[in-house]
Structures are given as structure tokens and as C-alpha cells.
PDB file of N, CA and C in Angstrom:
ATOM      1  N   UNK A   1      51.576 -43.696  16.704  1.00 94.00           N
ATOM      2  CA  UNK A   1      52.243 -42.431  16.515  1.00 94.00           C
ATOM      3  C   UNK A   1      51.190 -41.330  16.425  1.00 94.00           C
ATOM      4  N   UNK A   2      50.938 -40.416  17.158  1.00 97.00           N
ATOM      5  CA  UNK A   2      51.020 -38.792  16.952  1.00 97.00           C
ATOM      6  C   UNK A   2      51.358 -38.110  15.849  1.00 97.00           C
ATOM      7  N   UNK A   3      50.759 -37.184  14.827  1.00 98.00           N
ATOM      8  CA  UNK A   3      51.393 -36.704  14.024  1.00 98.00           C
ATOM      9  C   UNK A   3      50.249 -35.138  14.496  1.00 98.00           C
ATOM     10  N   UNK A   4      51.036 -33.996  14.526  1.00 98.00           N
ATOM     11  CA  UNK A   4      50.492 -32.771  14.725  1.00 98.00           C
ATOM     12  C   UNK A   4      51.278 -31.976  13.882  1.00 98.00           C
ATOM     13  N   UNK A   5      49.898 -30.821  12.421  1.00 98.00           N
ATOM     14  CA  UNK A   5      50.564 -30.876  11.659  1.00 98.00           C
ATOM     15  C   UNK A   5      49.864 -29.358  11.091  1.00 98.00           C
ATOM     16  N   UNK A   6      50.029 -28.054  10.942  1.00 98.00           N
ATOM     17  CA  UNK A   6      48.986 -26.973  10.331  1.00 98.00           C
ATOM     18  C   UNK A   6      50.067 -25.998   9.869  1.00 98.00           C
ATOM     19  N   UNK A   7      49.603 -24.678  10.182  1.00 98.00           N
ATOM     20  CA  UNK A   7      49.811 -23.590  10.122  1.00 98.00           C
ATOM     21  C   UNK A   7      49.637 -22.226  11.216  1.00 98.00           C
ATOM     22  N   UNK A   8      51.184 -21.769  11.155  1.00 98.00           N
ATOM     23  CA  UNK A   8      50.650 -20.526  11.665  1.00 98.00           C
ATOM     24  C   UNK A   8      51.075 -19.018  11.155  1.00 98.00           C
ATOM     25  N   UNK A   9      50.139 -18.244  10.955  1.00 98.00           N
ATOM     26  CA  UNK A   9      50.240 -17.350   9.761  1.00 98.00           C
ATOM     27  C   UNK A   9      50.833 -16.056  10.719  1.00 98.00           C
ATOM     28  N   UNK A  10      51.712 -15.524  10.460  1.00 97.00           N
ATOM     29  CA  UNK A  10      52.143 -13.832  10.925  1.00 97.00           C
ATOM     30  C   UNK A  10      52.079 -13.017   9.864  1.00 97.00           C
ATOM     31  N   UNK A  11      52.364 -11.580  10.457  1.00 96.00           N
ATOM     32  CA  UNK A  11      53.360 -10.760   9.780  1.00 96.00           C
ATOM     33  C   UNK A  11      54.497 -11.306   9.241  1.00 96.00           C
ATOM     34  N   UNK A  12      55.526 -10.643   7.972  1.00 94.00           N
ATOM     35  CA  UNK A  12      57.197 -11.341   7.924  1.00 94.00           C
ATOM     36  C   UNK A  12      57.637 -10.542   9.261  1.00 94.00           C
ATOM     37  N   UNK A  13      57.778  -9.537   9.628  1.00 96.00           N
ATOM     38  CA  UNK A  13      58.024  -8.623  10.571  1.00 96.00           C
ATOM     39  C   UNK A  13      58.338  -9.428  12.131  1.00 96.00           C
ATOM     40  N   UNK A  14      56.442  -9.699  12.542  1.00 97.00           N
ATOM     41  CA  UNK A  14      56.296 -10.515  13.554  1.00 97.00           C
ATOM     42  C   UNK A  14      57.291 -11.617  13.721  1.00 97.00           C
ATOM     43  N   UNK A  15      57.137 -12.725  12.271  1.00 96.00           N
ATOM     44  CA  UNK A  15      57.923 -14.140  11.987  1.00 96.00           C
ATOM     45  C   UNK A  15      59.303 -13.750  12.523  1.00 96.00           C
ATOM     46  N   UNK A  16      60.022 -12.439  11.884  1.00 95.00           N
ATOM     47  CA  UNK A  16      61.404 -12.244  11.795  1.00 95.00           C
ATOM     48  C   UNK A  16      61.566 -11.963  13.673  1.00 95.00           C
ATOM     49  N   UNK A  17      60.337 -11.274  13.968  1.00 96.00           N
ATOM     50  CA  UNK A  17      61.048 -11.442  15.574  1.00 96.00           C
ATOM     51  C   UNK A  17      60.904 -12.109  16.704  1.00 96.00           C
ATOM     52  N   UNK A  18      60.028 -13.197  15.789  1.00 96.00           N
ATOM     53  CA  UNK A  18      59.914 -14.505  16.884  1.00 96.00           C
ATOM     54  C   UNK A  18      60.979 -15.147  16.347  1.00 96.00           C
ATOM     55  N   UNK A  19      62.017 -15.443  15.469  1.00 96.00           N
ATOM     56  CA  UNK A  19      62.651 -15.994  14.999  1.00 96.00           C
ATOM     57  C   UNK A  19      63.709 -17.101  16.402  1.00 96.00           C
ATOM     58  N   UNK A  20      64.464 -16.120  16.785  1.00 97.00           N
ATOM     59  CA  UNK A  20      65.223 -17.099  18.238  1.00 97.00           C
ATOM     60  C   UNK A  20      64.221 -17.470  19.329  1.00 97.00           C
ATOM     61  N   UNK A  21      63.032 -16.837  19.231  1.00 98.00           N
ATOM     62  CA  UNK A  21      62.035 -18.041  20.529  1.00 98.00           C
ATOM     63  C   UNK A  21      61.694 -19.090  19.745  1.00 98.00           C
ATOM     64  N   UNK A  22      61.434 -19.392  18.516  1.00 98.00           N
ATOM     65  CA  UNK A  22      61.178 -20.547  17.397  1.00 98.00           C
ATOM     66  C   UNK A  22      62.387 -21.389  17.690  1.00 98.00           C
ATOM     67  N   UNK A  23      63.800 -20.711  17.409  1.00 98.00           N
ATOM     68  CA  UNK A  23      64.640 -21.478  17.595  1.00 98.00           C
ATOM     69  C   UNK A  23      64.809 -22.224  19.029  1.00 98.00           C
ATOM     70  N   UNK A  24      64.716 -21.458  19.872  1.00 98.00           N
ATOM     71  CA  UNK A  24      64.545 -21.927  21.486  1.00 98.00           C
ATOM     72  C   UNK A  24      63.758 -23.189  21.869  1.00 98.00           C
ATOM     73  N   UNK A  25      62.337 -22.801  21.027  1.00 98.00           N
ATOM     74  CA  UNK A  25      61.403 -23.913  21.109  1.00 98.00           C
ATOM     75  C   UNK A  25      61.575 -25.508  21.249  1.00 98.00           C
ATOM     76  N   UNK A  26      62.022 -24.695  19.237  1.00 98.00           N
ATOM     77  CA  UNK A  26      62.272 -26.362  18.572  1.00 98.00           C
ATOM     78  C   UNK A  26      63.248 -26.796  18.776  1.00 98.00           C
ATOM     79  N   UNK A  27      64.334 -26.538  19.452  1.00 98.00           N
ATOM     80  CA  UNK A  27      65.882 -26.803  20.069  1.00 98.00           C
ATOM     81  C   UNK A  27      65.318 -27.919  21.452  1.00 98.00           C
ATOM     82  N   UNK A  28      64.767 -27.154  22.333  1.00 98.00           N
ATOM     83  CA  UNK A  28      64.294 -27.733  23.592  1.00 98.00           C
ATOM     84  C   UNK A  28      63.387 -28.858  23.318  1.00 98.00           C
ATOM     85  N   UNK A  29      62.250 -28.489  22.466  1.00 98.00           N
ATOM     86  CA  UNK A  29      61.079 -29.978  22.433  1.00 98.00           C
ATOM     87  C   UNK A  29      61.774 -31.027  21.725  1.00 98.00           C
ATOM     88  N   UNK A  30      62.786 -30.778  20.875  1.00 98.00           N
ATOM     89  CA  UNK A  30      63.415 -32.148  20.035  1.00 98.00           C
ATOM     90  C   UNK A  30      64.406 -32.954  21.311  1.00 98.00           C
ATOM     91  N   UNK A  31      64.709 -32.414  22.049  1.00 98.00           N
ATOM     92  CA  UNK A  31      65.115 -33.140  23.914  1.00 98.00           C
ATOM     93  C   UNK A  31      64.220 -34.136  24.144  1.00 98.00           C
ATOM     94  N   UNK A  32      63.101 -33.687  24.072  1.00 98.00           N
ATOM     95  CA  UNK A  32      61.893 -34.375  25.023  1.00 98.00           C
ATOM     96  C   UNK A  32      62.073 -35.755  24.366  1.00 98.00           C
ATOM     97  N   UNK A  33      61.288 -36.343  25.800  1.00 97.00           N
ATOM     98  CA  UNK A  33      60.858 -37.462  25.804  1.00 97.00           C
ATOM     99  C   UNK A  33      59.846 -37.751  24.594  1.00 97.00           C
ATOM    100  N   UNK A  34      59.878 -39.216  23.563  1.00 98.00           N
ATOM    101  CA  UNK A  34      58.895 -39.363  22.929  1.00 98.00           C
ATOM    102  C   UNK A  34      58.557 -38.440  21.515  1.00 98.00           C
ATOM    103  N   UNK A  35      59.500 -37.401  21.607  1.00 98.00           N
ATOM    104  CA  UNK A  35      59.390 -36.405  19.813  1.00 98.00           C
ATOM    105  C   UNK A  35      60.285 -37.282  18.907  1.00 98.00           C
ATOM    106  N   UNK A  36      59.647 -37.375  18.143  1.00 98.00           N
ATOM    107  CA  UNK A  36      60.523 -37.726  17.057  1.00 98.00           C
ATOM    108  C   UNK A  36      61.036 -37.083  15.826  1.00 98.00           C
ATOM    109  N   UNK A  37      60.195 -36.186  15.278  1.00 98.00           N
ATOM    110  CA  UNK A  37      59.912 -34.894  14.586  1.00 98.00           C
ATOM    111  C   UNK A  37      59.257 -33.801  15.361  1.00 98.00           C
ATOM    112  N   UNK A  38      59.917 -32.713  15.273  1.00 98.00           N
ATOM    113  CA  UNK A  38      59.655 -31.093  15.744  1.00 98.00           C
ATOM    114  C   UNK A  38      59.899 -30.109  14.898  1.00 98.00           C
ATOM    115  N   UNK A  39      59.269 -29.336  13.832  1.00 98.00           N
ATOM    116  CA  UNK A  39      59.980 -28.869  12.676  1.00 98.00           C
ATOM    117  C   UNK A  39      58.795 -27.500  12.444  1.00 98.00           C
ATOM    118  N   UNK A  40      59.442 -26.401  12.196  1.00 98.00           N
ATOM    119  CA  UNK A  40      58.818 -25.160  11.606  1.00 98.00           C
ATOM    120  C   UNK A  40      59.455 -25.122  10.486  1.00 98.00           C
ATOM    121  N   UNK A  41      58.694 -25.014   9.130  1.00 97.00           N
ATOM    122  CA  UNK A  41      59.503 -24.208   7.927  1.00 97.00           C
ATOM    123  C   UNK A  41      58.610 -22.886   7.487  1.00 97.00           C
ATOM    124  N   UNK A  42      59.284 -21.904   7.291  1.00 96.00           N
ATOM    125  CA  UNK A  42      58.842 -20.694   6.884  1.00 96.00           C
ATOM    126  C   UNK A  42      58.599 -21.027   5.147  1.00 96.00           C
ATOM    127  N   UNK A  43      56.946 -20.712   4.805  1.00 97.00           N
ATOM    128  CA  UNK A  43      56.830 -21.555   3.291  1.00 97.00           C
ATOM    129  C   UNK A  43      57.431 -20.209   2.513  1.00 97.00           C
ATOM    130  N   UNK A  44      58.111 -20.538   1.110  1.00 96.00           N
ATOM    131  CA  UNK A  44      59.033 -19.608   0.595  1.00 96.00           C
ATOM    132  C   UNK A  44      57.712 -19.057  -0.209  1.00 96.00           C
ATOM    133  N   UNK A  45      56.655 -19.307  -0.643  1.00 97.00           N
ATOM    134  CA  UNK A  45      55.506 -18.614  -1.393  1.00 97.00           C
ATOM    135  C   UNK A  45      55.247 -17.294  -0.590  1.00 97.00           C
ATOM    136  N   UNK A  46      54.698 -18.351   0.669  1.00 95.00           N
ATOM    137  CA  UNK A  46      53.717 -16.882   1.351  1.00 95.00           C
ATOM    138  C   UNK A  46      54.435 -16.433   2.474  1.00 95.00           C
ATOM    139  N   UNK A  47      54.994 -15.327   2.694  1.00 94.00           N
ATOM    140  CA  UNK A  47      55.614 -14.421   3.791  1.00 94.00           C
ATOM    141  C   UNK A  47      54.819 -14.549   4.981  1.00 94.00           C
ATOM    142  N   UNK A  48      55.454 -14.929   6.054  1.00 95.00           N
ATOM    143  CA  UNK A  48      54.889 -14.866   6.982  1.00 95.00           C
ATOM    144  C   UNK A  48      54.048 -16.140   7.776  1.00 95.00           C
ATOM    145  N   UNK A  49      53.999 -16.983   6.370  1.00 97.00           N
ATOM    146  CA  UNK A  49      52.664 -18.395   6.700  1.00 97.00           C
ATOM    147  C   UNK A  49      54.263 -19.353   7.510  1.00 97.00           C
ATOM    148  N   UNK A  50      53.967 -20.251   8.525  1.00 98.00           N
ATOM    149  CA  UNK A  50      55.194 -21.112   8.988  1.00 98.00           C
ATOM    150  C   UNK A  50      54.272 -22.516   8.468  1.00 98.00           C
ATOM    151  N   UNK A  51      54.970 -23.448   8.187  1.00 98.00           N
ATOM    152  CA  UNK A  51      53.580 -24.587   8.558  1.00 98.00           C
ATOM    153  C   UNK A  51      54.905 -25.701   9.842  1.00 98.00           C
ATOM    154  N   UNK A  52      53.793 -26.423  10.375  1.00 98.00           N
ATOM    155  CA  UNK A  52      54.477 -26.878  11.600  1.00 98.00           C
ATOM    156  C   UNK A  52      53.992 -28.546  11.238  1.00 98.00           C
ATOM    157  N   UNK A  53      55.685 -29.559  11.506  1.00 98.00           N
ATOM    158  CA  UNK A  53      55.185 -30.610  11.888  1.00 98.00           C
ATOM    159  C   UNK A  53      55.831 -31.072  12.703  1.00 98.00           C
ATOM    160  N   UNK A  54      55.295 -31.842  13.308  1.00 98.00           N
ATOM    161  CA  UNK A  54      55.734 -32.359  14.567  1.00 98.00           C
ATOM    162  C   UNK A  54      54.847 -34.635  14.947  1.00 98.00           C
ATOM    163  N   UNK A  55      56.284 -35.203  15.439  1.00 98.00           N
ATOM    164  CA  UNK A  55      55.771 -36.765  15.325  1.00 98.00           C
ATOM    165  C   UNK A  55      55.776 -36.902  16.791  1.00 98.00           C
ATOM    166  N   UNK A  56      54.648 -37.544  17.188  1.00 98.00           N
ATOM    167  CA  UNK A  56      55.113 -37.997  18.945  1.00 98.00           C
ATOM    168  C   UNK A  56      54.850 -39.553  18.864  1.00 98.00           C
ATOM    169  N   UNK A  57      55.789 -39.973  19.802  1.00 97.00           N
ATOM    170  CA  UNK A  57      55.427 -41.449  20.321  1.00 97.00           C
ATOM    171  C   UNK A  57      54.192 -41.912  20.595  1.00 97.00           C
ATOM    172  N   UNK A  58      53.646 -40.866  21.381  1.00 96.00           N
ATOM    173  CA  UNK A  58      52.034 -41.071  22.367  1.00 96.00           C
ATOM    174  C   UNK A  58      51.478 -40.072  22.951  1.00 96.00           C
ATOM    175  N   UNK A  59      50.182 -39.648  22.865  1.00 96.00           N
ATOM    176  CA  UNK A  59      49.553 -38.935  23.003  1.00 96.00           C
ATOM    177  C   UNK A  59      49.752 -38.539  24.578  1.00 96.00           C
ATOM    178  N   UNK A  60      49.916 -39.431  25.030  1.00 97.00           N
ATOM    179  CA  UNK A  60      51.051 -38.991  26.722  1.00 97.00           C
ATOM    180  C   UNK A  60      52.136 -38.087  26.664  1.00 97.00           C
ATOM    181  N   UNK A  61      52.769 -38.701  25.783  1.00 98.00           N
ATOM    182  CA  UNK A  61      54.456 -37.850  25.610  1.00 98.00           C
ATOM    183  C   UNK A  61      53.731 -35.984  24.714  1.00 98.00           C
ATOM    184  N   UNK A  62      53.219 -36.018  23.728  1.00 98.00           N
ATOM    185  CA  UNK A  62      52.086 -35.020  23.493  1.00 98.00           C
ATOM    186  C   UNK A  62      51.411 -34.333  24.810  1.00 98.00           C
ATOM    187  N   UNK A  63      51.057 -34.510  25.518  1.00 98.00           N
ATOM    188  CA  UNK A  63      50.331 -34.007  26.831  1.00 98.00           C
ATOM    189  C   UNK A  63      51.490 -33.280  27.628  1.00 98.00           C
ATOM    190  N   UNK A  64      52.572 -33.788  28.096  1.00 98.00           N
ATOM    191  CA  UNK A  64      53.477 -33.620  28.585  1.00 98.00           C
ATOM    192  C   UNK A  64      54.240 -32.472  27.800  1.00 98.00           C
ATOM    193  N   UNK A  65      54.381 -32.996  26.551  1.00 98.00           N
ATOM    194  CA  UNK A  65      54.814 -31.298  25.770  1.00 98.00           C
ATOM    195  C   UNK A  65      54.350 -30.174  26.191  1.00 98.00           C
ATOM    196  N   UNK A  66      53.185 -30.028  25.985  1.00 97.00           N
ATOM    197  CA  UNK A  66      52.242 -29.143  26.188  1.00 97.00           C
ATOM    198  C   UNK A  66      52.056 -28.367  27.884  1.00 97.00           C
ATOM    199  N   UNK A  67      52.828 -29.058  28.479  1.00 98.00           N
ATOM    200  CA  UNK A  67      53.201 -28.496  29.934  1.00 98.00           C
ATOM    201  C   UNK A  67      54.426 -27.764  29.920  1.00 98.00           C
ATOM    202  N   UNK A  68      55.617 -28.401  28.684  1.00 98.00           N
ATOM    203  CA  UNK A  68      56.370 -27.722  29.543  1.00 98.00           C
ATOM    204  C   UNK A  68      57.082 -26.414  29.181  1.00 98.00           C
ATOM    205  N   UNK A  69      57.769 -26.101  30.148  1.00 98.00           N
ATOM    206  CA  UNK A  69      58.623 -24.631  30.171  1.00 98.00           C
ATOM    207  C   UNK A  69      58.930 -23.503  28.900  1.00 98.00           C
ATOM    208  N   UNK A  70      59.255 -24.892  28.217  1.00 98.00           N
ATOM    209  CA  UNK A  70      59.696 -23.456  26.660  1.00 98.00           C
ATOM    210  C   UNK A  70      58.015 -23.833  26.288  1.00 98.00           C
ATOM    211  N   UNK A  71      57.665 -24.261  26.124  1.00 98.00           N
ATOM    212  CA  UNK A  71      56.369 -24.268  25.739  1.00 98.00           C
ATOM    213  C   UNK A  71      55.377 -23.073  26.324  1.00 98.00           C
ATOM    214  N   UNK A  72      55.877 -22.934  27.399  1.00 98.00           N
ATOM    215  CA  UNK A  72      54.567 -21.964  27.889  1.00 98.00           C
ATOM    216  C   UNK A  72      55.563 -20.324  27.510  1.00 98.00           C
ATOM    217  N   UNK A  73      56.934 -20.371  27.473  1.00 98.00           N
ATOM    218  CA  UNK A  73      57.777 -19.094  27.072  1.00 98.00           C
ATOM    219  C   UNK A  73      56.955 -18.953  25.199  1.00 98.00           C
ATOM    220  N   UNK A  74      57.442 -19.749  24.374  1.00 98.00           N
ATOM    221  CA  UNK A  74      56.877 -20.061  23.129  1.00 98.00           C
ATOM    222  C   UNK A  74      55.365 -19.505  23.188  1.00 98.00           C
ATOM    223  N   UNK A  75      54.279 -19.561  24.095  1.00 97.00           N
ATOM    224  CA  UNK A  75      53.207 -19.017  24.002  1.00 97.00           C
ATOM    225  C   UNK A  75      53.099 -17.789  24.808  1.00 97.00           C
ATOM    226  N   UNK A  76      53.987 -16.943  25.063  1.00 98.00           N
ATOM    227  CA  UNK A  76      54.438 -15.949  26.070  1.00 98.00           C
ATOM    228  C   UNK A  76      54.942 -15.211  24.968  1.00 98.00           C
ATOM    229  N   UNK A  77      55.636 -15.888  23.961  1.00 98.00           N
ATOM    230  CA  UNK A  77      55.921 -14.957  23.029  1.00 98.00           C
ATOM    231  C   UNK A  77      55.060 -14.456  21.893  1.00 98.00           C
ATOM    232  N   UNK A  78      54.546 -15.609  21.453  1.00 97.00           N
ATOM    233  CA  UNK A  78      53.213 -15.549  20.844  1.00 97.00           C
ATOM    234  C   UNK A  78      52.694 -14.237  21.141  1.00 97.00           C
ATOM    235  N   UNK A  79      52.259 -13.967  22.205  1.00 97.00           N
ATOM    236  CA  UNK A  79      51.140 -12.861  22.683  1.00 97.00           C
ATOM    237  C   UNK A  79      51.952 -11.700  22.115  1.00 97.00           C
ATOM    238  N   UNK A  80      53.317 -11.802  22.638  1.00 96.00           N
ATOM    239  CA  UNK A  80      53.917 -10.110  21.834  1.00 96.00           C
ATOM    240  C   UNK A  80      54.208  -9.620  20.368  1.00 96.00           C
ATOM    241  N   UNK A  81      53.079 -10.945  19.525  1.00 97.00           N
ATOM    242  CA  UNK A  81      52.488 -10.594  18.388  1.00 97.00           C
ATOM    243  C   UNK A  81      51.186 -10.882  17.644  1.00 97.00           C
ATOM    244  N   UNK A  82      51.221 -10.281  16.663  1.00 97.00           N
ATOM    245  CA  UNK A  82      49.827 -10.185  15.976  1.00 97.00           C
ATOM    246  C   UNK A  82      49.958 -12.179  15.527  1.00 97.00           C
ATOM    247  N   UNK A  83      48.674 -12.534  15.983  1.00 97.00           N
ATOM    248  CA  UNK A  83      48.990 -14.013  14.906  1.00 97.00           C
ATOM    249  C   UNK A  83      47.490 -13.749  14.458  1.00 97.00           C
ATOM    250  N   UNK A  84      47.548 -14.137  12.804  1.00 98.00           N
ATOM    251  CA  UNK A  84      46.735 -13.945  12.311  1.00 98.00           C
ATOM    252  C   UNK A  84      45.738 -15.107  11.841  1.00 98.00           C
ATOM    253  N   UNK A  85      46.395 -16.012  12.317  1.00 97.00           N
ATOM    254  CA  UNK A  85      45.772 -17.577  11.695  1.00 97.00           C
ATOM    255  C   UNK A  85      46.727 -18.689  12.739  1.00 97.00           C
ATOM    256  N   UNK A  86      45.976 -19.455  13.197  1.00 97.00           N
ATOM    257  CA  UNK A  86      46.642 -20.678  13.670  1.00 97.00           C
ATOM    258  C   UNK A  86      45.760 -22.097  13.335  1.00 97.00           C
ATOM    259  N   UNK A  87      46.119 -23.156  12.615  1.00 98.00           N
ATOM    260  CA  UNK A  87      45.445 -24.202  12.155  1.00 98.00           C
ATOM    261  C   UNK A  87      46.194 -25.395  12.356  1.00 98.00           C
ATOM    262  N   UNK A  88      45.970 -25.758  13.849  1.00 98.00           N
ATOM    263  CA  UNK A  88      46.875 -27.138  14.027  1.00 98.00           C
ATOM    264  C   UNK A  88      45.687 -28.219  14.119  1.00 98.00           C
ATOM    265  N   UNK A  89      46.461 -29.587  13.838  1.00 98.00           N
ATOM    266  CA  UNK A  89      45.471 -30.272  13.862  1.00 98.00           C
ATOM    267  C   UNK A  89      46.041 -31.678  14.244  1.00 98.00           C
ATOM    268  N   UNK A  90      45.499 -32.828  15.422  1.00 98.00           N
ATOM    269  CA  UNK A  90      46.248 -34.064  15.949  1.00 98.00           C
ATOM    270  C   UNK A  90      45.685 -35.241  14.572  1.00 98.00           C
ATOM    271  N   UNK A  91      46.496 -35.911  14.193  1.00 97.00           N
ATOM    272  CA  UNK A  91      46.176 -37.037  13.715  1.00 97.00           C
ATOM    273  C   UNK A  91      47.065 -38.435  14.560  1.00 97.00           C
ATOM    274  N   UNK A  92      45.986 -39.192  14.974  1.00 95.00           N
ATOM    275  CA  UNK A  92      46.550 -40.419  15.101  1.00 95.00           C
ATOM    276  C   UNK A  92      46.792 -41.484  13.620  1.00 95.00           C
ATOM    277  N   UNK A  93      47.863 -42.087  13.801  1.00 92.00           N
ATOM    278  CA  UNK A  93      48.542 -42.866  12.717  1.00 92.00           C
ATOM    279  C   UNK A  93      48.455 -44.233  13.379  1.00 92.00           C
ATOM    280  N   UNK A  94      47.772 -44.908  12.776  1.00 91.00           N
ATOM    281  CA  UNK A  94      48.079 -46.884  12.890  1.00 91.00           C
ATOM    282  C   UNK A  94      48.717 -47.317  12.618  1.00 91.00           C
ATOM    283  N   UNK A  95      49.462 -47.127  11.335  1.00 90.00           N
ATOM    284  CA  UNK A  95      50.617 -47.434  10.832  1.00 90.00           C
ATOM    285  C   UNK A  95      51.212 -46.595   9.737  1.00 90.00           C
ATOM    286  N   UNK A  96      52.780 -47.205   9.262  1.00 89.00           N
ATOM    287  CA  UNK A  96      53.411 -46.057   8.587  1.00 89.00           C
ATOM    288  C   UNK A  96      54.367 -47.652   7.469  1.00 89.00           C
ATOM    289  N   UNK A  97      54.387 -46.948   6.562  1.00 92.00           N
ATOM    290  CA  UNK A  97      55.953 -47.715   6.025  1.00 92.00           C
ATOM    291  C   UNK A  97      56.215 -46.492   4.708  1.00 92.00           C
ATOM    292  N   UNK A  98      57.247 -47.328   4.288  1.00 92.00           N
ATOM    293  CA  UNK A  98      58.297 -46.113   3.797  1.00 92.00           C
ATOM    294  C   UNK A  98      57.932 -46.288   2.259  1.00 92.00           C
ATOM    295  N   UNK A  99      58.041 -45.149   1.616  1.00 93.00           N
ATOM    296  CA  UNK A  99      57.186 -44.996   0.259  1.00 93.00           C
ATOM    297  C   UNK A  99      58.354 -45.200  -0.470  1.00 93.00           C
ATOM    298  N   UNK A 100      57.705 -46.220  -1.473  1.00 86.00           N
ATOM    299  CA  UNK A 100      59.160 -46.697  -2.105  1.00 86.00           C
ATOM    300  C   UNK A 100      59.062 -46.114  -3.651  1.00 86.00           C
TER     301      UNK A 100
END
């Protein structure tokens, strides 16, 4: 498993008007092939901070994200704001079990 997992910091302003391309995004990549988790939460502390996680099957199915369509709209929108911080980061996982 894939686990890709950070931050990306706006304006509230900016956040509030990327709001339906966020939704667009994470609507479309949870389709894809191989996601298992796709998730933005806006943290209720800091205005503006999102943190992002996201689970892939394989670093293939990951590659393939990263090509497609809302993905490149999602970074199209990006540009028509200020981002002030972006901190993503890939971890590969060997294994997982469930915390009891």
C-alpha cells in the first residue's frame, strides 16, 4: 500500500474558493482505479491549513493519478491562488492491521 499524506496551507478566502474544485477532485479520484482513501479535511484550529490523505493500491495506480484530467484541472486551479505551503509526502506501507 501507498499512503500519501501532508498539508496544504491557503488563505480561508483562497480555501473557501477552491472549495467545489476540492470537491470535483476528491469526487473523481475516489472512481479511480486502485484509491482506497482520498480525503481533504479543513483542520478546525488553523484557517486555511487542509491536511490531505490519501491510500493507493500501488505506486502504479499512484502514477496514473497523477496523469489524470481532474488532476491536472485541480492544479489549474491551484495557480488561481496564493498557496502558501504545500508538504506532501509518499510512504510505502508493508503491512497494516487494525488497532485494537
Amino acid at each position: 500500500m501507498i499512503i500519501v499524506a501532508g498539508t496544504l496551507r491557503l488563505s480561508q478566502q483562497d480555501l473557501d474558493a477552491l472549495r467545489a474544485d476540492a470537491v470535483a477532485v476528491i469526487s473523481a479520484t475516489r472512481a479511480e482505479q486502485g484509491c482506497l482513501v482520498y480525503s481533504f479535511a479543513e483542520d478546525l484550529l488553523e484557517p486555511g491549513l487542509v491536511r490531505i490523505y490519501e491510500e493507493w493500491e500501488s505506486r502504479e495506480d499512484l502514477a496514473r493519478h497523477g496523469k489524470a484530467d481532474h488532476i491536472a484541472a485541480w492544479h489549474a486551479a491551484l495557480k488561481r491562488v496564493t498557496v502558501h505551503a504545500r508538504d506532501l509526502k509518499i510512504v510505502e506501507v508493508a503491512s497494516s492491521e487494525p488497532l485494537a
